[in-house]
Each structure stands twice: as C-alpha cells, then as structure tokens.
mmCIF file of C-alpha atoms (C1' of nucleotides) in Angstrom:
data_model
loop_
_atom_site.group_PDB
_atom_site.id
_atom_site.type_symbol
_atom_site.label_atom_id
_atom_site.label_comp_id
_atom_site.label_asym_id
_atom_site.label_seq_id
_atom_site.Cartn_x
_atom_site.Cartn_y
_atom_site.Cartn_z
ATOM 1 C CA MET A 317 5.002 -7.389 -26.698
ATOM 2 C CA LYS A 318 7.452 -5.715 -24.309
ATOM 3 C CA GLY A 319 9.400 -7.681 -21.707
ATOM 4 C CA TYR A 320 9.505 -7.440 -17.965
ATOM 5 C CA ASN A 321 11.053 -3.971 -16.869
ATOM 6 C CA TYR A 322 14.052 -4.529 -14.662
ATOM 7 C CA ILE A 323 17.215 -2.815 -13.449
ATOM 8 C CA LYS A 324 20.451 -4.184 -14.204
ATOM 9 C CA LEU A 325 22.592 -4.304 -11.082
ATOM 10 C CA CYS A 326 26.196 -4.888 -10.920
ATOM 11 C CA LYS A 327 29.266 -4.320 -8.566
ATOM 12 C CA PHE A 328 28.036 -6.853 -5.930
ATOM 13 C CA LYS A 329 30.284 -9.573 -4.597
ATOM 14 C CA MET A 330 29.346 -11.548 -7.637
ATOM 15 C CA LYS A 331 26.942 -10.609 -10.393
ATOM 16 C CA PHE A 332 23.501 -10.433 -8.740
ATOM 17 C CA ASN A 333 21.580 -12.446 -11.223
ATOM 18 C CA LYS A 334 18.010 -11.840 -10.091
ATOM 19 C CA GLU A 335 15.775 -9.516 -12.109
ATOM 20 C CA ILE A 336 14.677 -6.782 -9.818
ATOM 21 C CA GLY A 337 11.840 -4.596 -10.950
ATOM 22 C CA LEU A 338 10.916 -1.372 -9.004
ATOM 23 C CA GLY A 339 7.913 0.891 -8.490
ATOM 24 C CA PHE A 340 6.559 3.542 -6.417
ATOM 25 C CA ILE A 341 3.074 3.894 -4.827
ATOM 26 C CA CYS A 342 -0.409 5.614 -5.411
ATOM 27 C CA SER A 343 0.475 9.096 -6.555
ATOM 28 C CA THR A 344 3.433 11.424 -7.387
ATOM 29 C CA TYR A 345 4.902 13.542 -4.739
ATOM 30 C CA LYS A 346 2.529 16.604 -3.957
ATOM 31 C CA SER A 347 -0.145 14.609 -5.717
ATOM 32 C CA GLU A 348 -0.002 16.386 -9.098
ATOM 33 C CA LEU A 349 -1.117 12.832 -10.058
ATOM 34 C CA SER A 350 -3.056 10.616 -7.654
ATOM 35 C CA THR A 351 -5.151 7.519 -7.736
ATOM 36 C CA ASN A 352 -6.669 8.658 -4.371
ATOM 37 C CA HIS A 353 -8.736 11.573 -5.439
ATOM 38 C CA SER A 354 -11.746 11.352 -3.083
ATOM 39 C CA LEU A 355 -14.781 13.103 -1.479
ATOM 40 C CA LYS A 356 -16.402 13.646 1.699
ATOM 41 C CA LEU A 357 -18.981 10.931 2.532
ATOM 42 C CA LYS A 358 -21.844 13.526 2.875
ATOM 43 C CA ASN A 359 -21.122 14.508 -0.811
ATOM 44 C CA LEU A 360 -21.347 10.845 -1.938
ATOM 45 C CA ASN A 361 -23.587 10.848 -4.905
ATOM 46 C CA LYS A 362 -23.481 9.379 -8.558
ATOM 47 C CA LYS A 363 -22.512 12.506 -10.134
ATOM 48 C CA ASN A 364 -19.671 13.331 -7.603
ATOM 49 C CA LEU A 365 -18.393 9.697 -7.562
ATOM 50 C CA LEU A 366 -18.039 9.484 -11.381
ATOM 51 C CA SER A 367 -16.255 12.743 -11.562
ATOM 52 C CA VAL A 368 -13.764 11.711 -8.944
ATOM 53 C CA PHE A 369 -13.325 8.203 -10.321
ATOM 54 C CA GLN A 370 -12.611 9.884 -13.757
ATOM 55 C CA LYS A 371 -9.816 11.895 -12.271
ATOM 56 C CA ASN A 372 -8.412 8.774 -10.671
ATOM 57 C CA ILE A 373 -8.420 6.642 -13.917
ATOM 58 C CA VAL A 374 -7.059 9.323 -15.969
ATOM 59 C CA ASP A 375 -4.210 9.888 -13.405
ATOM 60 C CA LEU A 376 -3.712 6.088 -13.291
ATOM 61 C CA ILE A 377 -2.686 6.122 -16.940
ATOM 62 C CA LYS A 378 -0.446 9.050 -16.509
ATOM 63 C CA LEU A 379 1.230 7.338 -13.371
ATOM 64 C CA LEU A 380 1.678 4.097 -15.421
ATOM 65 C CA GLN A 381 3.119 6.127 -18.215
ATOM 66 C CA LEU A 382 5.611 7.708 -15.708
ATOM 67 C CA SER A 383 6.358 4.347 -14.231
ATOM 68 C CA ASN A 384 7.081 2.992 -17.521
ATOM 69 C CA ASN A 385 9.353 5.954 -18.340
ATOM 70 C CA LEU A 386 11.287 5.120 -15.143
ATOM 71 C CA ASN A 387 11.511 1.449 -16.306
ATOM 72 C CA CYS A 388 9.198 0.320 -13.421
ATOM 73 C CA SER A 389 7.580 -3.213 -13.403
ATOM 74 C CA ILE A 390 4.897 -2.554 -10.688
ATOM 75 C CA PHE A 391 2.633 0.146 -9.333
ATOM 76 C CA ARG A 392 0.430 0.329 -6.370
ATOM 77 C CA LEU A 393 -3.168 1.640 -7.024
ATOM 78 C CA GLY A 394 -4.555 3.583 -4.262
ATOM 79 C CA SER A 395 -7.305 2.031 -2.211
ATOM 80 C CA GLN A 396 -9.481 5.228 -2.907
ATOM 81 C CA PHE A 397 -9.694 4.459 -6.591
ATOM 82 C CA ILE A 398 -13.399 4.215 -6.139
ATOM 83 C CA PRO A 399 -14.028 6.139 -3.042
ATOM 84 C CA PHE A 400 -16.419 4.467 -0.571
ATOM 85 C CA ALA A 401 -17.053 1.581 -2.770
ATOM 86 C CA SER A 402 -17.616 -0.701 0.098
ATOM 87 C CA HIS A 403 -19.624 1.612 2.222
ATOM 88 C CA PRO A 404 -23.319 1.120 3.007
ATOM 89 C CA LYS A 405 -24.243 4.424 1.460
ATOM 90 C CA PHE A 406 -22.522 3.428 -1.850
ATOM 91 C CA ASN A 407 -25.236 2.302 -4.306
ATOM 92 C CA ARG A 408 -23.813 -0.833 -6.097
ATOM 93 C CA SER A 409 -25.695 0.112 -9.382
ATOM 94 C CA TRP A 410 -22.896 2.888 -9.831
ATOM 95 C CA LEU A 411 -20.450 0.004 -10.604
ATOM 96 C CA LYS A 412 -22.190 -0.593 -13.951
ATOM 97 C CA GLU A 413 -20.996 2.979 -15.048
ATOM 98 C CA ILE A 414 -17.721 2.574 -13.474
ATOM 99 C CA LYS A 415 -17.263 -0.764 -15.267
ATOM 100 C CA SER A 416 -17.719 0.779 -18.546
ATOM 101 C CA ILE A 417 -15.496 3.654 -17.907
ATOM 102 C CA ILE A 418 -12.741 1.199 -17.003
ATOM 103 C CA LYS A 419 -13.454 -0.855 -20.180
ATOM 104 C CA ASP A 420 -12.991 2.375 -22.300
ATOM 105 C CA TYR A 421 -9.642 3.038 -20.743
ATOM 106 C CA LEU A 422 -8.471 -0.616 -20.393
ATOM 107 C CA PRO A 423 -6.314 -0.689 -23.603
ATOM 108 C CA GLU A 424 -4.399 2.283 -22.464
ATOM 109 C CA ILE A 425 -3.842 0.801 -19.137
ATOM 110 C CA LYS A 426 -2.817 -2.751 -20.233
ATOM 111 C CA LYS A 427 -0.502 -1.573 -22.920
ATOM 112 C CA PHE A 428 2.224 -0.745 -20.385
ATOM 113 C CA GLU A 429 2.116 -4.295 -18.972
ATOM 114 C CA ILE A 430 2.927 -2.906 -15.578
ATOM 115 C CA ARG A 431 1.864 -4.985 -12.512
ATOM 116 C CA ILE A 432 -0.950 -3.332 -10.524
ATOM 117 C CA THR A 433 -1.328 -4.202 -6.976
ATOM 118 C CA MET A 434 -3.309 -2.745 -4.114
ATOM 119 C CA HIS A 435 -2.917 -2.434 -0.299
ATOM 120 C CA PRO A 436 -6.292 -1.674 1.615
ATOM 121 C CA GLY A 437 -6.124 0.529 4.705
ATOM 122 C CA GLN A 438 -5.619 -0.268 8.325
ATOM 123 C CA TYR A 439 -9.163 -0.903 8.878
ATOM 124 C CA VAL A 440 -9.245 -4.177 7.004
ATOM 125 C CA ILE A 441 -8.837 -6.685 9.949
ATOM 126 C CA LEU A 442 -9.258 -10.387 9.718
ATOM 127 C CA SER A 443 -8.044 -11.424 13.278
ATOM 128 C CA SER A 444 -10.923 -9.791 15.197
ATOM 129 C CA GLU A 445 -13.849 -11.539 16.919
ATOM 130 C CA ASN A 446 -16.048 -8.735 15.802
ATOM 131 C CA LYS A 447 -18.313 -10.089 13.264
ATOM 132 C CA ASN A 448 -19.378 -6.733 11.987
ATOM 133 C CA LEU A 449 -15.670 -5.692 11.520
ATOM 134 C CA ILE A 450 -15.006 -8.924 9.536
ATOM 135 C CA LYS A 451 -17.959 -8.273 7.355
ATOM 136 C CA ARG A 452 -16.819 -4.815 6.662
ATOM 137 C CA SER A 453 -13.294 -6.139 5.925
ATOM 138 C CA LEU A 454 -14.560 -8.622 3.537
ATOM 139 C CA ASP A 455 -16.715 -6.037 1.854
ATOM 140 C CA GLU A 456 -13.593 -3.836 1.401
ATOM 141 C CA LEU A 457 -11.544 -6.813 0.174
ATOM 142 C CA LYS A 458 -14.139 -7.825 -2.366
ATOM 143 C CA TYR A 459 -14.036 -4.236 -3.747
ATOM 144 C CA HIS A 460 -10.254 -4.308 -4.114
ATOM 145 C CA PHE A 461 -10.532 -7.740 -5.980
ATOM 146 C CA TRP A 462 -13.436 -6.297 -8.188
ATOM 147 C CA VAL A 463 -11.031 -3.414 -9.287
ATOM 148 C CA LEU A 464 -8.169 -5.826 -10.075
ATOM 149 C CA ASP A 465 -10.561 -8.206 -11.939
ATOM 150 C CA ASN A 466 -11.932 -5.507 -13.996
ATOM 151 C CA LEU A 467 -8.432 -4.174 -14.575
ATOM 152 C CA GLU A 468 -7.867 -7.602 -16.010
ATOM 153 C CA GLN A 469 -4.854 -8.413 -13.793
ATOM 154 C CA ASP A 470 -3.420 -11.759 -13.595
ATOM 155 C CA GLU A 471 -2.523 -13.753 -10.573
ATOM 156 C CA ASN A 472 0.249 -11.154 -9.795
ATOM 157 C CA GLY A 473 -2.531 -8.566 -9.141
ATOM 158 C CA ILE A 474 -2.534 -8.995 -5.458
ATOM 159 C CA VAL A 475 -4.258 -7.350 -2.571
ATOM 160 C CA VAL A 476 -1.944 -6.960 0.436
ATOM 161 C CA ILE A 477 -3.079 -6.679 3.957
ATOM 162 C CA HIS A 478 -1.481 -6.871 7.458
ATOM 163 C CA CYS A 479 -2.754 -9.349 10.044
ATOM 164 C CA GLY A 480 -4.438 -6.750 12.430
ATOM 165 C CA GLY A 481 -4.277 -6.791 16.168
ATOM 166 C CA THR A 482 -3.585 -9.536 18.611
ATOM 167 C CA TYR A 483 -6.281 -8.504 21.231
ATOM 168 C CA GLY A 484 -3.795 -9.916 23.931
ATOM 169 C CA ASP A 485 -3.789 -13.496 22.241
ATOM 170 C CA LYS A 486 -1.598 -13.576 19.168
ATOM 171 C CA ILE A 487 -2.120 -17.378 18.583
ATOM 172 C CA LYS A 488 -6.009 -17.140 18.864
ATOM 173 C CA SER A 489 -5.873 -14.166 16.628
ATOM 174 C CA LEU A 490 -3.856 -16.078 13.984
ATOM 175 C CA LYS A 491 -6.460 -18.812 14.143
ATOM 176 C CA ASN A 492 -9.143 -16.221 13.606
ATOM 177 C CA ILE A 493 -7.407 -15.090 10.365
ATOM 178 C CA ILE A 494 -7.058 -18.722 9.156
ATOM 179 C CA LYS A 495 -10.677 -19.447 10.101
ATOM 180 C CA ASN A 496 -11.932 -16.143 8.326
ATOM 181 C CA ILE A 497 -9.860 -16.647 5.137
ATOM 182 C CA SER A 498 -10.832 -20.497 5.017
ATOM 183 C CA GLN A 499 -14.374 -19.507 5.222
ATOM 184 C CA ASN A 500 -14.118 -17.127 2.282
ATOM 185 C CA LYS A 501 -12.184 -19.315 -0.352
ATOM 186 C CA TRP A 502 -12.457 -16.371 -3.008
ATOM 187 C CA LEU A 503 -9.771 -14.570 -0.940
ATOM 188 C CA LEU A 504 -7.060 -17.073 -1.982
ATOM 189 C CA GLU A 505 -7.330 -15.700 -5.597
ATOM 190 C CA ARG A 506 -5.518 -12.473 -4.812
ATOM 191 C CA LEU A 507 -4.960 -12.098 -1.080
ATOM 192 C CA ALA A 508 -1.384 -11.721 0.315
ATOM 193 C CA LEU A 509 -0.255 -11.111 3.895
ATOM 194 C CA GLU A 510 2.448 -8.621 4.864
ATOM 195 C CA ASN A 511 4.704 -8.686 8.137
ATOM 196 C CA ASP A 512 4.264 -5.459 10.169
ATOM 197 C CA GLU A 513 6.612 -3.423 12.391
ATOM 198 C CA LYS A 514 4.924 -3.967 15.827
ATOM 199 C CA ILE A 515 2.758 -7.093 16.090
ATOM 200 C CA TYR A 516 3.166 -9.807 13.396
ATOM 201 C CA SER A 517 6.650 -10.663 12.318
ATOM 202 C CA VAL A 518 7.595 -12.598 9.360
ATOM 203 C CA SER A 519 7.552 -15.842 11.220
ATOM 204 C CA ASP A 520 4.059 -15.120 12.567
ATOM 205 C CA VAL A 521 2.675 -14.293 9.185
ATOM 206 C CA MET A 522 4.487 -17.397 7.629
ATOM 207 C CA ILE A 523 2.295 -19.615 9.916
ATOM 208 C CA VAL A 524 -0.934 -18.280 8.046
ATOM 209 C CA CYS A 525 0.724 -18.148 4.619
ATOM 210 C CA GLN A 526 2.031 -21.799 4.818
ATOM 211 C CA GLU A 527 -1.345 -23.033 6.299
ATOM 212 C CA LEU A 528 -3.516 -21.356 3.453
ATOM 213 C CA LEU A 529 -0.954 -21.199 0.677
ATOM 214 C CA LEU A 530 -0.955 -17.393 0.523
ATOM 215 C CA PRO A 531 1.984 -15.311 -0.764
ATOM 216 C CA LEU A 532 3.982 -13.558 2.039
ATOM 217 C CA VAL A 533 4.885 -9.894 1.129
ATOM 218 C CA PHE A 534 8.230 -9.519 2.830
ATOM 219 C CA ASP A 535 8.729 -5.734 4.136
ATOM 220 C CA TYR A 536 12.373 -5.360 5.004
ATOM 221 C CA PHE A 537 11.958 -2.199 6.915
ATOM 222 C CA HIS A 538 9.299 -3.717 9.146
ATOM 223 C CA HIS A 539 11.447 -6.856 9.519
ATOM 224 C CA LYS A 540 14.234 -4.643 10.919
ATOM 225 C CA LEU A 541 11.925 -3.193 13.564
ATOM 226 C CA LEU A 542 10.351 -6.606 14.388
ATOM 227 C CA THR A 543 12.717 -9.336 13.698
ATOM 228 C CA SER A 544 12.114 -13.097 13.781
ATOM 229 C CA ASP A 545 13.739 -16.202 12.673
ATOM 230 C CA PHE A 546 12.624 -17.607 9.368
ATOM 231 C CA ASN A 547 14.107 -19.310 6.273
ATOM 232 C CA PHE A 548 13.866 -16.743 3.507
ATOM 233 C CA LEU A 549 13.499 -19.568 0.778
ATOM 234 C CA GLU A 550 10.214 -20.253 2.643
ATOM 235 C CA VAL A 551 9.140 -16.681 1.954
ATOM 236 C CA ILE A 552 10.024 -17.179 -1.807
ATOM 237 C CA ASN A 553 8.163 -20.512 -1.851
ATOM 238 C CA THR A 554 4.908 -19.004 -0.687
ATOM 239 C CA TRP A 555 4.862 -17.192 -4.097
ATOM 240 C CA LYS A 556 4.776 -20.527 -6.220
ATOM 241 C CA GLY A 557 4.728 -19.183 -9.925
ATOM 242 C CA ARG A 558 3.983 -15.803 -9.097
ATOM 243 C CA ILE A 559 6.442 -12.606 -8.867
ATOM 244 C CA PRO A 560 7.168 -11.795 -5.244
ATOM 245 C CA GLU A 561 6.310 -8.390 -4.153
ATOM 246 C CA PHE A 562 8.511 -7.093 -1.495
ATOM 247 C CA HIS A 563 8.538 -3.598 0.157
ATOM 248 C CA LEU A 564 11.356 -1.329 0.956
ATOM 249 C CA SER A 565 11.529 2.177 2.935
ATOM 250 C CA SER A 566 14.102 4.015 4.803
ATOM 251 C CA ARG A 567 13.733 5.495 8.261
ATOM 252 C CA SER A 568 12.500 9.030 8.490
ATOM 253 C CA ASN A 569 14.940 11.515 10.194
ATOM 254 C CA LYS A 570 11.917 12.952 11.908
ATOM 255 C CA GLY A 571 9.091 11.397 13.642
ATOM 256 C CA ASN A 572 9.377 8.129 15.512
ATOM 257 C CA LYS A 573 11.303 4.946 14.346
ATOM 258 C CA PHE A 574 8.275 3.657 12.621
ATOM 259 C CA SER A 575 7.683 6.305 10.163
ATOM 260 C CA HIS A 576 8.790 6.037 6.693
ATOM 261 C CA GLY A 577 11.400 8.494 5.241
ATOM 262 C CA ASP A 578 11.080 10.879 2.256
ATOM 263 C CA TYR A 579 13.527 8.967 0.195
ATOM 264 C CA ILE A 580 15.124 5.334 0.047
ATOM 265 C CA LEU A 581 18.702 5.622 1.219
ATOM 266 C CA LYS A 582 21.132 3.963 -1.289
ATOM 267 C CA SER A 583 22.665 2.055 1.673
ATOM 268 C CA ASP A 584 19.330 0.545 2.530
ATOM 269 C CA PHE A 585 18.759 -0.541 -0.887
ATOM 270 C CA ILE A 586 22.256 -2.118 -1.288
ATOM 271 C CA GLU A 587 21.738 -3.698 2.119
ATOM 272 C CA PHE A 588 18.381 -5.366 0.934
ATOM 273 C CA ILE A 589 19.951 -6.470 -2.305
ATOM 274 C CA ASN A 590 22.763 -8.095 -0.362
ATOM 275 C CA PHE A 591 20.068 -9.625 1.932
ATOM 276 C CA LEU A 592 18.433 -11.050 -1.244
ATOM 277 C CA TYR A 593 21.768 -12.187 -2.545
ATOM 278 C CA THR A 594 22.715 -13.950 0.568
ATOM 279 C CA ASN A 595 19.337 -15.700 1.067
ATOM 280 C CA ILE A 596 18.432 -16.850 -2.459
ATOM 281 C CA PRO A 597 20.483 -19.475 -4.331
ATOM 282 C CA PHE A 598 22.475 -17.987 -7.131
ATOM 283 C CA GLU A 599 21.128 -20.679 -9.574
ATOM 284 C CA LYS A 600 17.394 -19.974 -8.755
ATOM 285 C CA ASN A 601 16.006 -17.930 -11.578
ATOM 286 C CA LEU A 602 13.744 -15.177 -10.186
ATOM 287 C CA LYS A 603 12.007 -11.858 -10.928
ATOM 288 C CA ILE A 604 11.300 -9.900 -7.910
ATOM 289 C CA ASP A 605 9.248 -6.654 -7.715
ATOM 290 C CA ILE A 606 10.248 -4.263 -4.993
ATOM 291 C CA LEU A 607 7.849 -1.267 -4.128
ATOM 292 C CA LEU A 608 9.558 1.650 -2.641
ATOM 293 C CA GLU A 609 7.362 3.039 0.083
ATOM 294 C CA ALA A 610 8.943 6.549 0.398
ATOM 295 C CA LYS A 611 6.846 9.660 1.137
ATOM 296 C CA LYS A 612 8.463 11.441 -1.826
ATOM 297 C CA LYS A 613 7.146 8.708 -4.197
ATOM 298 C CA GLU A 614 8.543 9.067 -7.838
ATOM 299 C CA LEU A 615 11.202 11.555 -6.638
ATOM 300 C CA ALA A 616 12.611 8.938 -4.236
ATOM 301 C CA LEU A 617 12.668 6.356 -7.037
ATOM 302 C CA LYS A 618 14.619 8.861 -9.292
ATOM 303 C CA LYS A 619 17.010 9.873 -6.676
ATOM 304 C CA LEU A 620 17.812 6.098 -5.868
ATOM 305 C CA LEU A 621 18.336 5.374 -9.517
ATOM 306 C CA LYS A 622 20.503 8.314 -9.955
ATOM 307 C CA SER A 623 22.729 7.568 -6.837
ATOM 308 C CA LEU A 624 23.004 3.755 -8.009
ATOM 309 C CA LYS A 625 24.106 4.950 -11.389
ATOM 310 C CA ASP A 626 26.546 7.387 -9.879
ATOM 311 C CA GLU A 627 28.327 4.842 -7.996
ATOM 312 C CA LYS A 628 28.156 2.255 -10.773
ATOM 313 C CA TYR A 629 25.797 -0.139 -9.112
ATOM 314 C CA LEU A 630 23.554 0.242 -11.965
ATOM 315 C CA LEU A 631 24.279 -0.329 -15.649
ATOM 316 C CA VAL A 632 22.426 2.345 -17.540
ATOM 317 C "C1'" DA B 1215 -7.832 33.690 -0.747
ATOM 318 C "C1'" DC B 1216 -5.621 30.837 2.280
ATOM 319 C "C1'" DG B 1217 -4.395 27.995 6.242
ATOM 320 C "C1'" DC B 1218 -5.763 24.609 9.182
ATOM 321 C "C1'" DG B 1219 -8.651 20.948 11.344
ATOM 322 C "C1'" DT B 1220 -11.591 17.318 10.172
ATOM 323 C "C1'" DC B 1221 -13.081 13.277 7.543
ATOM 324 C "C1'" DA B 1222 -15.882 5.843 7.384
ATOM 325 C "C1'" DA B 1223 -13.176 2.758 9.827
ATOM 326 C "C1'" DG B 1224 -8.831 -0.079 14.243
ATOM 327 C "C1'" DA B 1225 -5.080 -1.050 16.896
ATOM 328 C "C1'" DC B 1226 -0.879 -0.320 18.674
ATOM 329 C "C1'" DG B 1227 3.292 1.869 21.254
ATOM 330 C "C1'" DG B 1228 5.384 5.520 23.221
ATOM 331 C "C1'" DA B 1229 5.313 9.975 25.475
ATOM 332 C "C1'" DT C 1358 -4.622 9.515 28.352
ATOM 333 C "C1'" DC C 1359 -3.589 11.199 24.133
ATOM 334 C "C1'" DC C 1360 -1.174 11.326 19.984
ATOM 335 C "C1'" DG C 1361 1.363 9.561 15.720
ATOM 336 C "C1'" DT C 1362 1.942 5.607 12.902
ATOM 337 C "C1'" DC C 1363 -0.163 2.913 8.784
ATOM 338 C "C1'" DT C 1364 -2.860 6.612 4.246
ATOM 339 C "C1'" DT C 1365 -2.355 11.885 2.727
ATOM 340 C "C1'" DG C 1366 -6.905 14.357 -0.643
ATOM 341 C "C1'" DA C 1367 -11.086 17.233 -0.276
ATOM 342 C "C1'" DC C 1368 -13.612 20.429 1.891
ATOM 343 C "C1'" DG C 1369 -15.580 23.676 4.911
ATOM 344 C "C1'" DC C 1370 -14.937 26.853 8.308
ATOM 345 C "C1'" DG C 1371 -12.432 30.450 10.328
ATOM 346 C "C1'" DT C 1372 -9.536 34.397 9.529
#
DNA sequence: ACGCGTCAAGACGGA
DNA sequence: TCCGTCTTGACGCGT
C-alpha cells in the first residue's frame, strides 16, 4: 500500500505543515492522451461507442501512470468518458458492456490509489425553474455518479458543479438548488459545489453547502474575480472527513480576464499557499488536493514543480 | 491531405 | 446583438 502523494513545501514564514497533493485535468497537452475522446451524435451506436470508450479507459490508465510519476494525488476524469451517456439516444443496455470493460481494467486503475473526481459541463444546472433542464441535469449527474461508483471511488470521488444562472433572482435560484438537491438525496453521496467567477461567490455557495452539508470546492482564481466575505475554516468544515479539493489557475495573458492561462504562475501558487497558511490553524492536520486548471495540463504541472524546486520552495 | 467550422445542451458579461 | 468563457476532440466539408 502506498501513501498519499504530496509535495514537500518549505521556505514559507514557518514550515507549512499541510499535506498538499496536486493534479492536472482530463488529458495531456495536445491530447496525446485524453479521457474525452468522443464522437458525433449522429454516429452514436454500440460499436462506435465501445471503440471510443476503449480509447478513453486505456488513456485513463496512462494518465494515472503519468500522474503517479509526477507524484500527483488527484486526477479529473473528463465528462465524455462515456460519450452521450445521459442522452435519450443512448441505449442504457450498452452500459452492461461498459461495466464489464471497466471491471477488466479496474485493478490497473486502482493500483495507483489516485483520487478520481469529475466536473460535468456548464449544462448541468440545478437553479433553473425549467423542469426539463433539471431532469437532463439530474440524468447527467446520475451518469457521473455511475462512473465513479463503477471505478470504486470512495467518498472523495466527488462530482463538482457550479450553481448555474440566477435568472434575475439569486436568492430564489439558491432556493431552487436546495429544493432540487433535497428532492434527490442520492446527490448527497458525491455532489460538491464550486464558486464561479461571475455569479455565485464563495459566500453564496456556502449558503447551499451549509444547508445541505455538501462540500464546497474553493476555486482561488474565481474567488479573486468574484470576491466575498467568508470564514475559510467554514469551507474546510464543509468537507467533514473528506479531503478538500481546491482549484487553482492563473490568468491568461490573452483573451479576457476570465480565461485560464496556459501555465500556473509560481507566484499564484505561492500566493495560494500563503492564503491557506494564513487561514488554516497550524495545528489542524489536513490533506488538501489542488487541481491545476491550466490549458497546458501536465506541462503546466511540470513547469510549476520545476520552478518551485529551482527556488527551493520544494524539497525534492 | 489539410484547414476550418461545427457539434447535445445554458447562462453570463463585455464589446 | 453577437461573441468568448466554462470544455477542447471528432468529423465532414471545402479547398
């Protein structure tokens, strides 16, 4: 049994005594490896689906191997792992074959002991009044849960979503989210909510997380674009015994202020660690997973690790 | 053969 | 009003 992969940080004001695990998301840069191989809806049939899924699961193992080589603790599995799985044109009976393929690869996947989490697309919305949209969102979430169940992930295998739109009334929309989740208790098993950069700040998301006892995924980049007042210990407390998942990205030097950069600036990482250092009591024993949301994926992770080593922030 | 626009889906802010 | 942002690979049409 190997232990939790974490990086050994030093050179902070005092020794930073939390165990920080890192990870990158979904694919390698330029997608030599990807868990998001897909197909056009009009080409959706059993044969095509199985061949695409086969590519995704084979690449998943290679991506976990790569993550492990880079000493990562967490990996985000792409939402297109089983393309169109929640679509009406998807024949549910295909899942039997998928299930048995997963079973064959499971020992290889589990041996890395890397935490696998997922982040459905922007179309999963629980704040809406539109019944059909809610139904489709629940179907999509059900698919994500199915995947993590079948990958035999423990309670740390979360499914992260944003809170959706406000439709001009944020309080009403937050109530809708609470109502929709309350009416579907199975969501409490794996669902987690993340603050976004335009609509729902950490303090907004906290209302739902505290009401329903859901983990709050703190995205530092989003928080800086849409700040709010909150007690960071309350964010930690939403995780109960689970390992908090936080997100970090740097601003892109092109595009608008919302877009994610190719890499993670060392300064942004240090700033985030200092934020954690300042806001979590020294004596609190904690593991924390930080997913790096950078366009250049594993290259960004490697570059960050190198620059941290070069400047002696990281013990090799 | 390759480059580019489109593809299941929503909502928002900014130009 | 339209486009880019969240995601970023496949594919089919045009050259």
